[in-house]
Coordinates of C-alpha atoms in Angstrom, one line a residue:
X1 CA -7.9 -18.5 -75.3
X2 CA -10.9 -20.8 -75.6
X3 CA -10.6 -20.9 -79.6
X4 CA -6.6 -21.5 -79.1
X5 CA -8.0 -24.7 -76.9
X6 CA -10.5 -25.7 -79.6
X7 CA -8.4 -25.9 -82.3
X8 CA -5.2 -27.8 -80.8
X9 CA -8.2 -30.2 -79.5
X10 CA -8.8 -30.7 -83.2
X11 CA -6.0 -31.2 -83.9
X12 CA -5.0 -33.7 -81.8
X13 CA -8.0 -35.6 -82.5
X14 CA -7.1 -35.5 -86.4
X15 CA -3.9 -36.6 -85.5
X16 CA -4.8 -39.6 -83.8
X17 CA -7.1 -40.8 -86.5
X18 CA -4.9 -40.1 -89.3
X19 CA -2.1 -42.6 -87.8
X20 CA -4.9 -45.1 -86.7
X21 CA -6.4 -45.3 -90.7
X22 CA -3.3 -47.2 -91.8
X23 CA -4.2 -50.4 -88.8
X24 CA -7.5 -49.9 -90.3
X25 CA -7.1 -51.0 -93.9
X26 CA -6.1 -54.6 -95.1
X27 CA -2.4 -55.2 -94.7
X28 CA -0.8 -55.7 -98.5
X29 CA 1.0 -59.3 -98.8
X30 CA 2.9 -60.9 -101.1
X31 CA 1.7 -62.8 -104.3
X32 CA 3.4 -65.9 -102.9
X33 CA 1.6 -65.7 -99.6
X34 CA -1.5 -65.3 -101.6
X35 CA -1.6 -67.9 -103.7
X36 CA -1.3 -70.2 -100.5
X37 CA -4.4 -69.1 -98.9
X38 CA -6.9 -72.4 -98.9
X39 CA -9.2 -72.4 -101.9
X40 CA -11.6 -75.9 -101.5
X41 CA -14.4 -76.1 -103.7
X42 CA -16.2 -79.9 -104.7
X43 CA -19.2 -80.3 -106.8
X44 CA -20.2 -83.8 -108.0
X45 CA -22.5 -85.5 -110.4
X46 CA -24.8 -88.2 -109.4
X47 CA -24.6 -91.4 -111.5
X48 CA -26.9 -90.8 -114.6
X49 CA -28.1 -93.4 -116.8
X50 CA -28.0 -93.6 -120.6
X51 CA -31.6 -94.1 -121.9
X52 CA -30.2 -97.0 -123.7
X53 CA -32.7 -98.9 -126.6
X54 CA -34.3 -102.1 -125.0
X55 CA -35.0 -105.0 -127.1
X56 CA -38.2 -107.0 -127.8
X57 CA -39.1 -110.0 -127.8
X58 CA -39.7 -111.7 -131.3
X59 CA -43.2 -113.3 -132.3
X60 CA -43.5 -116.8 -134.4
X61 CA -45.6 -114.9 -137.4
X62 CA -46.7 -118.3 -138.9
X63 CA -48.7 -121.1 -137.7
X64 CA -47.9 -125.1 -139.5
X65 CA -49.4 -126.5 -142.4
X66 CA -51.4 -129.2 -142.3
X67 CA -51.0 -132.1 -145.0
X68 CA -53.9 -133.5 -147.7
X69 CA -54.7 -136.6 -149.2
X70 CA -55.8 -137.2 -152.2
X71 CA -59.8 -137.1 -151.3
X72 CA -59.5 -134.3 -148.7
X73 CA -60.1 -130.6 -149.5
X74 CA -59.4 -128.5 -146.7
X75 CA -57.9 -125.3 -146.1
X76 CA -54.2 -125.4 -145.1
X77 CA -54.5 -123.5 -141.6
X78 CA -54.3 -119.9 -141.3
X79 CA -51.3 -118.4 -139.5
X80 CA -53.2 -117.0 -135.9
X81 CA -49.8 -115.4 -133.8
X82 CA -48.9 -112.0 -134.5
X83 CA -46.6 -109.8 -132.9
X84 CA -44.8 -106.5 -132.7
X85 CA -41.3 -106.5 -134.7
X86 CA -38.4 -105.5 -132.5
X87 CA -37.4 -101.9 -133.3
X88 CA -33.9 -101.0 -134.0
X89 CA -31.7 -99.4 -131.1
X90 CA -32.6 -95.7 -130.7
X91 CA -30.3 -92.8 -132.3
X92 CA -26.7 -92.8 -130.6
X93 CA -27.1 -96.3 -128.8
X94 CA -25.3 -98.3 -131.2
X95 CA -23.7 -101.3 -130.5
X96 CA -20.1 -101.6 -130.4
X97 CA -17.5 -104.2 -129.5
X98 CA -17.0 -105.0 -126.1
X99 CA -14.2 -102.5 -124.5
X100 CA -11.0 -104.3 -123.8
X101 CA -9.7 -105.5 -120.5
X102 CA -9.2 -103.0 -118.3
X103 CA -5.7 -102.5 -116.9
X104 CA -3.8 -100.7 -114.3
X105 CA -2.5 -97.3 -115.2
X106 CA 1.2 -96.2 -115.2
X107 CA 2.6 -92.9 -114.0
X108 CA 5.9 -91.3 -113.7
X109 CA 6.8 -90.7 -109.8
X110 CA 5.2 -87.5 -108.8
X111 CA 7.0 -84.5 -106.5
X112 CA 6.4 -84.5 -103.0
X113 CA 3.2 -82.8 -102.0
X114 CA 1.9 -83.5 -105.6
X115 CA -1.4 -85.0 -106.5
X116 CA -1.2 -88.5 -108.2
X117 CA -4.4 -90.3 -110.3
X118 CA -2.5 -93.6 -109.1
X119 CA -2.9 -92.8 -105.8
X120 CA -6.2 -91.0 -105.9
X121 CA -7.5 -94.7 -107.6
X122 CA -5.6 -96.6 -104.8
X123 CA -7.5 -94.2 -101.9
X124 CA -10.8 -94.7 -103.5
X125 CA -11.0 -98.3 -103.6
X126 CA -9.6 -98.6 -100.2
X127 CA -12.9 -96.6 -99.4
X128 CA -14.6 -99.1 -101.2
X129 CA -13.3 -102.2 -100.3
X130 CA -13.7 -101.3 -96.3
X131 CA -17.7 -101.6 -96.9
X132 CA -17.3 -104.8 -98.8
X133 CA -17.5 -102.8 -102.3
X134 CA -16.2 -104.2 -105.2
X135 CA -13.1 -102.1 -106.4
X136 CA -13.3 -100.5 -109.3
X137 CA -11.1 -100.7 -112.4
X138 CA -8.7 -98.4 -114.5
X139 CA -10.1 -97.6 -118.0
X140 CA -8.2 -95.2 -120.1
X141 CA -11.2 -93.7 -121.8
X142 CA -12.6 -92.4 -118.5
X143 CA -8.9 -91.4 -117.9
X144 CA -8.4 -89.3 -120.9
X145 CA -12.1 -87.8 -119.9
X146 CA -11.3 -87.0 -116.5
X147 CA -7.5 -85.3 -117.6
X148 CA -9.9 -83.5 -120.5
X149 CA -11.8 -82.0 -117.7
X150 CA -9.0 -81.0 -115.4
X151 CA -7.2 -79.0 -118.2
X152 CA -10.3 -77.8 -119.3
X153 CA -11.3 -76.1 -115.5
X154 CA -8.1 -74.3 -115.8
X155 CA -8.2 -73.3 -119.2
X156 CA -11.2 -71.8 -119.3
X157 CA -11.9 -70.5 -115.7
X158 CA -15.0 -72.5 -114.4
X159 CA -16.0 -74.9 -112.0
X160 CA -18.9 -77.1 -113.4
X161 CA -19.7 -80.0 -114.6
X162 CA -20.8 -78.5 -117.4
X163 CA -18.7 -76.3 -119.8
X164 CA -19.5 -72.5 -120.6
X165 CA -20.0 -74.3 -124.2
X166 CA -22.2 -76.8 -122.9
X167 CA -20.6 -80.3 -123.1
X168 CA -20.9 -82.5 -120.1
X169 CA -20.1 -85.8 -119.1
X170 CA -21.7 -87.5 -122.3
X171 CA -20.1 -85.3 -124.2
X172 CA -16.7 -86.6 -123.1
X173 CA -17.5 -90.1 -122.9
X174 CA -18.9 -90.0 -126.6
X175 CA -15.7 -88.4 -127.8
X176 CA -13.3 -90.8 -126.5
X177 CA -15.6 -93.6 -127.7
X178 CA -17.0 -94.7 -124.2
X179 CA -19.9 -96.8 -124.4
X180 CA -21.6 -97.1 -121.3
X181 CA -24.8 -97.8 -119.4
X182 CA -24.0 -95.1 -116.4
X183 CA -21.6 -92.7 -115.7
X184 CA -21.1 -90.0 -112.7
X185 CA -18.3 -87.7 -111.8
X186 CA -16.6 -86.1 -109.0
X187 CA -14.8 -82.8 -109.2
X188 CA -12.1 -80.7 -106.7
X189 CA -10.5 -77.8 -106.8
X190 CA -8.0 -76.2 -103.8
X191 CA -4.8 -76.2 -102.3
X192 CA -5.0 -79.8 -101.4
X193 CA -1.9 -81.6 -99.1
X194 CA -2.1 -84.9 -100.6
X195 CA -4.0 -87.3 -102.6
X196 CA -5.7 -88.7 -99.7
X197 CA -7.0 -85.2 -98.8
X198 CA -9.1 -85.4 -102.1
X199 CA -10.8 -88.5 -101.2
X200 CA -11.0 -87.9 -97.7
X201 CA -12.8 -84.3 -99.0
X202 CA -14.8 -86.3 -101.3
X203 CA -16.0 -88.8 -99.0
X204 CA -17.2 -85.7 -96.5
X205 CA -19.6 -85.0 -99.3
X206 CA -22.8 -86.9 -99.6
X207 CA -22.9 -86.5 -103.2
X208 CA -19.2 -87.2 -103.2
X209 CA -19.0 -90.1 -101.3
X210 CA -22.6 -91.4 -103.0
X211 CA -20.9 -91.9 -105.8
X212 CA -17.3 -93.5 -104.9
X213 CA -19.2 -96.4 -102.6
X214 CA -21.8 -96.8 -105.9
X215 CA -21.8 -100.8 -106.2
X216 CA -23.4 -100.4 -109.6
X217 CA -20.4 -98.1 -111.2
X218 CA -17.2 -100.5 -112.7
X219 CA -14.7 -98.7 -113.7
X220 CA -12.5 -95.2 -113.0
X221 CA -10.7 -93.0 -114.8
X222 CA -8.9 -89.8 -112.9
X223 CA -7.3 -86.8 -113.5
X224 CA -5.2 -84.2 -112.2
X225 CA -3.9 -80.7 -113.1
X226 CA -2.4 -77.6 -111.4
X227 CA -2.6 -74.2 -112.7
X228 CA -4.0 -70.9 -111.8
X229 CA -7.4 -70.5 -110.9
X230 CA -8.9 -66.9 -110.3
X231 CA -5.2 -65.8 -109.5
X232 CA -4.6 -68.7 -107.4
X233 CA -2.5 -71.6 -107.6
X234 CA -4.8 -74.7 -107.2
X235 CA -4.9 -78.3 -108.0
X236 CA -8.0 -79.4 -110.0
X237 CA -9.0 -83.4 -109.6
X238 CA -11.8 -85.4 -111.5
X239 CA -13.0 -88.6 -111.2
X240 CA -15.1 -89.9 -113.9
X241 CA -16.9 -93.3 -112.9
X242 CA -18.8 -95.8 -115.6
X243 CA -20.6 -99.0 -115.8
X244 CA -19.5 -99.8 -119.9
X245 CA -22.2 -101.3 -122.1
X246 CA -20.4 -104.7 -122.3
X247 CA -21.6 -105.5 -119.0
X248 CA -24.5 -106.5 -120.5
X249 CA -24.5 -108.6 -123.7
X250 CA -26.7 -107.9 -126.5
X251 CA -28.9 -110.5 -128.2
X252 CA -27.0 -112.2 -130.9
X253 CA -27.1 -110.3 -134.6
X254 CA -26.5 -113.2 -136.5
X255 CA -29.2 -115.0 -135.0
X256 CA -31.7 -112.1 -135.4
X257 CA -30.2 -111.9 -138.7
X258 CA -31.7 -115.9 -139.5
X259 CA -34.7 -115.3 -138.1
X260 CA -36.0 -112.2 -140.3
X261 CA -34.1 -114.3 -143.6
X262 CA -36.5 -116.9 -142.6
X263 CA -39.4 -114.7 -142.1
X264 CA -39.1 -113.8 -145.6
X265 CA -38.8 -117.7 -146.8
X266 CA -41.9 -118.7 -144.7
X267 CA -43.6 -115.8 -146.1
X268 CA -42.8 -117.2 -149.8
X269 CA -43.4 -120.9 -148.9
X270 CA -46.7 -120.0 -148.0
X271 CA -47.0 -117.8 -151.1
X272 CA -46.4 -121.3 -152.9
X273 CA -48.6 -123.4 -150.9
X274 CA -51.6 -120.9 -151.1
X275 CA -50.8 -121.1 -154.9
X276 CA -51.1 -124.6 -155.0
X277 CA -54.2 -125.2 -152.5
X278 CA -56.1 -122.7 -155.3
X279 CA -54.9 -124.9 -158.3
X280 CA -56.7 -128.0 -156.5
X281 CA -59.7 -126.3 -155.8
X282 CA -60.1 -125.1 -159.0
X283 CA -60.0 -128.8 -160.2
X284 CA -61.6 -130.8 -158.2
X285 CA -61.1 -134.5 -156.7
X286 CA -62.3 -136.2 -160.0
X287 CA -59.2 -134.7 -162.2
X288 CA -56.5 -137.0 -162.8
X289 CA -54.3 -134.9 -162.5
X290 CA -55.6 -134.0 -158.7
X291 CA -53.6 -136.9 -156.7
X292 CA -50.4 -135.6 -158.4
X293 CA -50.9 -132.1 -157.4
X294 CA -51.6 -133.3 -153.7
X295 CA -48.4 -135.0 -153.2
X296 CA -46.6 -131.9 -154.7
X297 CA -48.9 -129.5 -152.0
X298 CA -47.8 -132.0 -149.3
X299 CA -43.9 -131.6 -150.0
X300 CA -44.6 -127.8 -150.1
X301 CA -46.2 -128.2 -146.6
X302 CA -43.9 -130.1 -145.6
X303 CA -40.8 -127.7 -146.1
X304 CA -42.9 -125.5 -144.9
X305 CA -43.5 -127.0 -141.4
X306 CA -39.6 -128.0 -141.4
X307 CA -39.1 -124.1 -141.6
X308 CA -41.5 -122.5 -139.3
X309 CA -40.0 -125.6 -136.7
X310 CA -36.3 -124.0 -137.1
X311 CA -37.9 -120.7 -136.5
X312 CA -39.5 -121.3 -133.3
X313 CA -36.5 -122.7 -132.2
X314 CA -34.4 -120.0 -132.9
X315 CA -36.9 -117.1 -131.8
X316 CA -37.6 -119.2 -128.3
X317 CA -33.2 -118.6 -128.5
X318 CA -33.0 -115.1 -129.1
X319 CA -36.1 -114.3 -126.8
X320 CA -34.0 -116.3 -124.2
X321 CA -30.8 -113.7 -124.7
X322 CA -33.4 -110.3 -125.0
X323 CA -34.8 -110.8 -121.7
X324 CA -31.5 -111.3 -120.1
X325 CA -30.4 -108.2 -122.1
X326 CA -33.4 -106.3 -120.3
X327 CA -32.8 -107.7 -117.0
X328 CA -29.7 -106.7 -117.1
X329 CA -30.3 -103.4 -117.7
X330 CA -32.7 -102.7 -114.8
X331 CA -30.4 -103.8 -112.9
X332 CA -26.9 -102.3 -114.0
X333 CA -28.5 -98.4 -114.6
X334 CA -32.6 -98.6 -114.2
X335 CA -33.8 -98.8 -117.7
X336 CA -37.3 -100.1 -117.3
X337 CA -38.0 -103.9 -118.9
X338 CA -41.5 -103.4 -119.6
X339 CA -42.9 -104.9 -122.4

């Protein structure tokens, strides 16, 4: 009797367990109902600055040329300031035209519920302009980087500012021929509401919010996709920010271009003068042919003088423009101005 017991006991107990198991395990659901579960992920990228090629300042490599008479037999004096030669721009800083005029983007009207770079742009500088930032502007480049981006996430399945190839920000810009002085980025992924969620995400993010209030970043470009992510449906947003180079003007070419033409004409004037100077030494105050050859040294000097004037004019100039170049670029993305 007692085993009868024992073994409907154990059976009842295996019962109950068995139709328990079922509550136990995660209740299937469907794809749809899935794909609607809240996926949020943000990463940004601080603003980083392009090493960008500082100029120097140009040096006055001659010193005048004094005039002789007929019974004097000095030296013409000898050229005393010296200086370094400015170096050209580094590899992959190369000047280019400034870019054109910003302008405000178009778009076709977006579904309900859909996530707009219009009105991402339109959130961002309202964020902006209630701290007294200065809004930024629409440039396509940074658009076509930032819609690059987005597609890219999606395509390839990551979440980084950097690719699984390696191309970042720089990368981008270089491609769609963005010449800047700073850039930064902002990236979201998730089942976002509306545009304004974005930002609103965003801006609860230090990094996020570090870079949309930056008074030192221009210009915007954004970018939106939807797609699939890790089995999910998901909207991808980027922002890519950037101070372009034009901000700060460049010394003027042409004017650099005069002054090293010149160099090479001061250097051959004095070539001639030197020449001359030896010739009079050689005969000596009592040859009558010596006063001739003095008036002849004095025209040289004089040409001379009128040269090396024109060329401390013009180096004082294009001094002037480097050192608001340099300024500038302290001040736009940190490049240090040191001599």
């Amino acid at each position: 009797m007692q085993a009868l017991l024992y073994l409907l006991a154990l059976l009842f107990l295996f019962m109950g367990g068995f139709a328990a198991l079922p509550n136990a395990l995660p209740s299937a659901r469907p794809a749809e109902d899935q794909a609607r579960q809240p996926l949020v992920r943000l990463t940004p990228v601080p603003a980083i600055a392009r090493y960008v090629a500082r100029y120097k300042e140009r040096w006055v490599r001659y010193a005048g040329v004094a005039p002789l008479v007929p019974s004097a037999r000095t030296s013409p004096e000898e050229g005393s300031a010296h200086g370094e030669r400015e170096e050209a721009p580094a590899a992959g800083a190369a000047r280019t035209a400034p870019a054109p005029a910003p302008r405000t983007p178009t778009y076709a009207a977006a579904p309900e519920g859909a996530l707009s770079p219009q009105e991402i742009l339109v959130a961002t500088n309202n964020e902006r302009e209630k701290r007294g930032v200065m809004p930024l502007a629409w440039n396509a480049a940074l658009a076509a980087m930032a819609e690059r981006k987005a597609r890219d996430i999606l395509m390839r399945q990551y979440f980084d500012h950097v690719a699984p190839t390696g191309e970042g920000i720089a990368d981008l810009a270089q491609e769609e021929g963005y010449a800047y002085l700073t850039l930064a980025e902002n990236l979201a992924l998730g089942e976002f509401s509306s545009s304004q969620a974005v930002v609103d995400a965003w801006m609860e993010s230090e990094g996020h919010r570090a870079n949309i209030l930056n008074p030192s970043l221009r210009e915007i470009g954004v970018g939106v996709a939807r797609g699939r992510y890790e089995g999910t449906w998901v909207w991808v947003a980027v922002q890519e920010f950037g101070t372009p180079r034009s901000v700060c003007p460049e010394p003027n070419d042409a004017l650099r271009a005069a002054i090293d033409a010149r160099d090479k004409d001061l250097a051959a004037a004095l070539a001639d003068i030197t020449r001359i100077k030896e010739m009079l030494d050689a005969l000596g105050a009592d040859d009558p042919t010596y006063p001739r050859l003095v008036e002849t040294y004095n025209k040289a000097a004089a040409r001379y003088n009128a040269l090396l004037a024109a060329q401390k004019k013009d180096v004082a100039l294009y001094n002037q423009g480097v050192r608001a170049y340099n300024i500038c670029l302290q001040r736009e993305a940190g490049v240090p101005t040191g001599k």
